[in-house]
Short mmCIF file of C-alpha atoms in Angstrom, two decimals:
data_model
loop_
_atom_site.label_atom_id
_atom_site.label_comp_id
_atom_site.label_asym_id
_atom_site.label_seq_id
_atom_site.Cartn_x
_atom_site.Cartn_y
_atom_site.Cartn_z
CA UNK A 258 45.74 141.98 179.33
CA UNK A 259 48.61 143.88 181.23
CA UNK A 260 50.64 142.26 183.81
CA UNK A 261 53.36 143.28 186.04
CA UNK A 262 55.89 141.00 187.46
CA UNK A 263 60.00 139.88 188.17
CA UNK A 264 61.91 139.15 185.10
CA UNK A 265 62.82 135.50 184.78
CA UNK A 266 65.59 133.43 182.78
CA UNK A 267 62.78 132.76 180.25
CA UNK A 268 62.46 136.79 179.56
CA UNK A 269 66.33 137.46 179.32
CA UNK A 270 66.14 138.21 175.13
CA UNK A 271 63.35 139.83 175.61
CA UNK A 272 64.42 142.02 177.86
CA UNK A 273 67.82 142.40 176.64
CA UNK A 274 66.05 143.52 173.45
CA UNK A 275 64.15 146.02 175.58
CA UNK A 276 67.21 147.24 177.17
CA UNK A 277 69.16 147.37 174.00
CA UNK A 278 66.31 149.79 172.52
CA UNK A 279 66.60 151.97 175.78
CA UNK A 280 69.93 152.53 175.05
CA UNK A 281 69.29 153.39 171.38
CA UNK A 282 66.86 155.75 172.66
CA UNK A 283 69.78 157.93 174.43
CA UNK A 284 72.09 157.60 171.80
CA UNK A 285 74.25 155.28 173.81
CA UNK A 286 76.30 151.87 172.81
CA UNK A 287 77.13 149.65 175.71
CA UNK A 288 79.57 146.72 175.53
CA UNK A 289 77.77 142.90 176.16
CA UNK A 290 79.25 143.14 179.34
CA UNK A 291 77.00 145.43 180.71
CA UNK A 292 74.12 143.72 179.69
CA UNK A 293 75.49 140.25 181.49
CA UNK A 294 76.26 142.72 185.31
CA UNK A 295 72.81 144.04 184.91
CA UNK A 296 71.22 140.27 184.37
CA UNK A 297 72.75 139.31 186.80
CA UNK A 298 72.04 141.90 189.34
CA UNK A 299 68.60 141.70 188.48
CA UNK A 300 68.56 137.98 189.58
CA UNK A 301 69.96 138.30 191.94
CA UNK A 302 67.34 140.74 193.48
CA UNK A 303 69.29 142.27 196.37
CA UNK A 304 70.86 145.17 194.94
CA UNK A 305 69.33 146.11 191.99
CA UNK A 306 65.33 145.18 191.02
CA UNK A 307 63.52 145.06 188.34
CA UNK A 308 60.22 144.39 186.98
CA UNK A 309 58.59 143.37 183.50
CA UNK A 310 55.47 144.48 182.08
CA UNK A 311 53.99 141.68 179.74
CA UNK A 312 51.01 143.12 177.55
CA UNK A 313 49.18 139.38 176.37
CA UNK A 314 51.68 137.30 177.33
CA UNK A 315 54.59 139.66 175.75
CA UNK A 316 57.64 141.32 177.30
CA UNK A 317 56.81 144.93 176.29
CA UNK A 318 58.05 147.12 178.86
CA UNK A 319 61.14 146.95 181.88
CA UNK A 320 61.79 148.76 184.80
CA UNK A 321 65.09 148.69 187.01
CA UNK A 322 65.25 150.24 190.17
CA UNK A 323 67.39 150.52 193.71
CA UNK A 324 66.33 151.41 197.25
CA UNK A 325 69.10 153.69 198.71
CA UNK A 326 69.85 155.02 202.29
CA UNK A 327 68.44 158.87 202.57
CA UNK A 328 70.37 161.22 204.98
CA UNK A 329 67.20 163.33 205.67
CA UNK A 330 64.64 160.89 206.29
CA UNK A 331 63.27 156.86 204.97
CA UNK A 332 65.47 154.92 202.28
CA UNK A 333 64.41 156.23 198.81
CA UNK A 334 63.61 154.10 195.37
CA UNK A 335 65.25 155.49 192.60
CA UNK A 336 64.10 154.23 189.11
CA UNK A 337 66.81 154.12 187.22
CA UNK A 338 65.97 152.37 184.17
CA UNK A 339 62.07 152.62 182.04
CA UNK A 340 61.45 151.77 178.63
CA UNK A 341 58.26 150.50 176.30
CA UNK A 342 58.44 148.54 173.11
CA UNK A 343 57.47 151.33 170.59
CA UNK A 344 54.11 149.55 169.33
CA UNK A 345 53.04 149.58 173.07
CA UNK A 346 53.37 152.67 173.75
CA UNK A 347 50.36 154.87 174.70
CA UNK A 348 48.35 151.69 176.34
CA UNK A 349 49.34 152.25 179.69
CA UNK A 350 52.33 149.99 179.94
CA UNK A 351 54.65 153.03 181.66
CA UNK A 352 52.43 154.18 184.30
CA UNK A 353 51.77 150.53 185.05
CA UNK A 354 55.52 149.77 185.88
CA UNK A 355 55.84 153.24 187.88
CA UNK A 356 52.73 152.33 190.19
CA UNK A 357 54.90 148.49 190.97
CA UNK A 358 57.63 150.34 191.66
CA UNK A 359 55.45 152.98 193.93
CA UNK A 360 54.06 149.98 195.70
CA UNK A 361 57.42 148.18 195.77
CA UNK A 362 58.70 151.17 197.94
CA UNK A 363 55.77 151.44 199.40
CA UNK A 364 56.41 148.25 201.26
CA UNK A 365 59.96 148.52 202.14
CA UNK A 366 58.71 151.40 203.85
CA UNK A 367 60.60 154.40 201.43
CA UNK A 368 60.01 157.61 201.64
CA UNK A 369 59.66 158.27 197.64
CA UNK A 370 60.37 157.22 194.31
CA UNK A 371 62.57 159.22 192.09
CA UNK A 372 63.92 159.29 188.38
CA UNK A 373 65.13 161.19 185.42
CA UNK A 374 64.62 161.84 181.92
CA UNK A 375 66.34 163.83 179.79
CA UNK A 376 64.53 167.45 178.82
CA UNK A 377 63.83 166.45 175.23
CA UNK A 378 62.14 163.14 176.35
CA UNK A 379 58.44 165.07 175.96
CA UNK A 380 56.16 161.90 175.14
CA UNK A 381 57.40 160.27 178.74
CA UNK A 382 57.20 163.47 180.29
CA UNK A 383 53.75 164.04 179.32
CA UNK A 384 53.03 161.04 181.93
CA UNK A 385 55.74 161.97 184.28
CA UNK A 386 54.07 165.03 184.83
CA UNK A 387 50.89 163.42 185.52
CA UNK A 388 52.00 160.90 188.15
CA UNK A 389 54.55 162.84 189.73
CA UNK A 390 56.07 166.04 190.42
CA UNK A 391 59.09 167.70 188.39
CA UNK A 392 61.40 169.05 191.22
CA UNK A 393 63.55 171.19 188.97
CA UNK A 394 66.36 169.86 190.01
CA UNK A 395 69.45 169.99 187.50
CA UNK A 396 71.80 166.91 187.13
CA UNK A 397 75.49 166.92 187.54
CA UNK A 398 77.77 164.25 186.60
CA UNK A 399 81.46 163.47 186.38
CA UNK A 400 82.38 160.64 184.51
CA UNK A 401 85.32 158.16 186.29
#
């Protein structure tokens, strides 16, 4: 059985696990400190959210996401962060944690949900596609 709901003390390995794999999955290596600012964010639940997605009983997916002002209309929910255990993939576990986070915004009264992937990311993209629309819009970053 699949169930969606806040991350709590007693999923912190798991999820740091999960997190730690997300980052693996876009080549990236981020100091323990990161990990302990995004715990603790995520606790405390004001700025930045997050959800877990437990398939029987076991952490297999994470979400983290942020409702931000919008100059041209409602607040918006970005989803920053989404990532399934490998052996879960394919069982729904994804689309699950994008509908919570639909429904989250849906009840702070956003306007939409929004995310990225990178363009080589096909297997997620063959859901993104399905549950949302690809804007075409082209990222720009500068790093400070």
């Amino acid at each position: 059985m699949l169930t969606i709901d806040r991350l709590t003390e007693g999923d912190r390995a798991d999820w740091a696990e999960l997190f730690r794999d997300y980052f693996t999955f876009y080549r990236r290596d981020e100091p323990q400190e990161t990990y302990e600012r995004s715990w603790s964010g995520i606790q405390e639940d004001t700025r930045i959210h997050a959800l877990g997605a437990k398939l029987d009983g076991r952490l297999v997916g994470i979400t983290h996401f942020l409702v931000h002002a919008n100059t041209s209309g409602p607040d918006v929910c970005y989803l920053q962060d989404l990532f399934t255990a490998a052996d879960a993939r394919g069982k729904g576990v994804a689309r699950a944690l994008i509908e919570a986070v639909a429904g989250f915004a849906r009840e702070r009264g956003c306007g939409r949900v929004y995310w990225m992937t990178h363009e080589t990311n096909a297997t997620a993209r063959l859901l993104y596609d399905k549950v949302a629309d690809n804007r075409g819009f082209i990222r720009y970053q500068i790093d400070l």
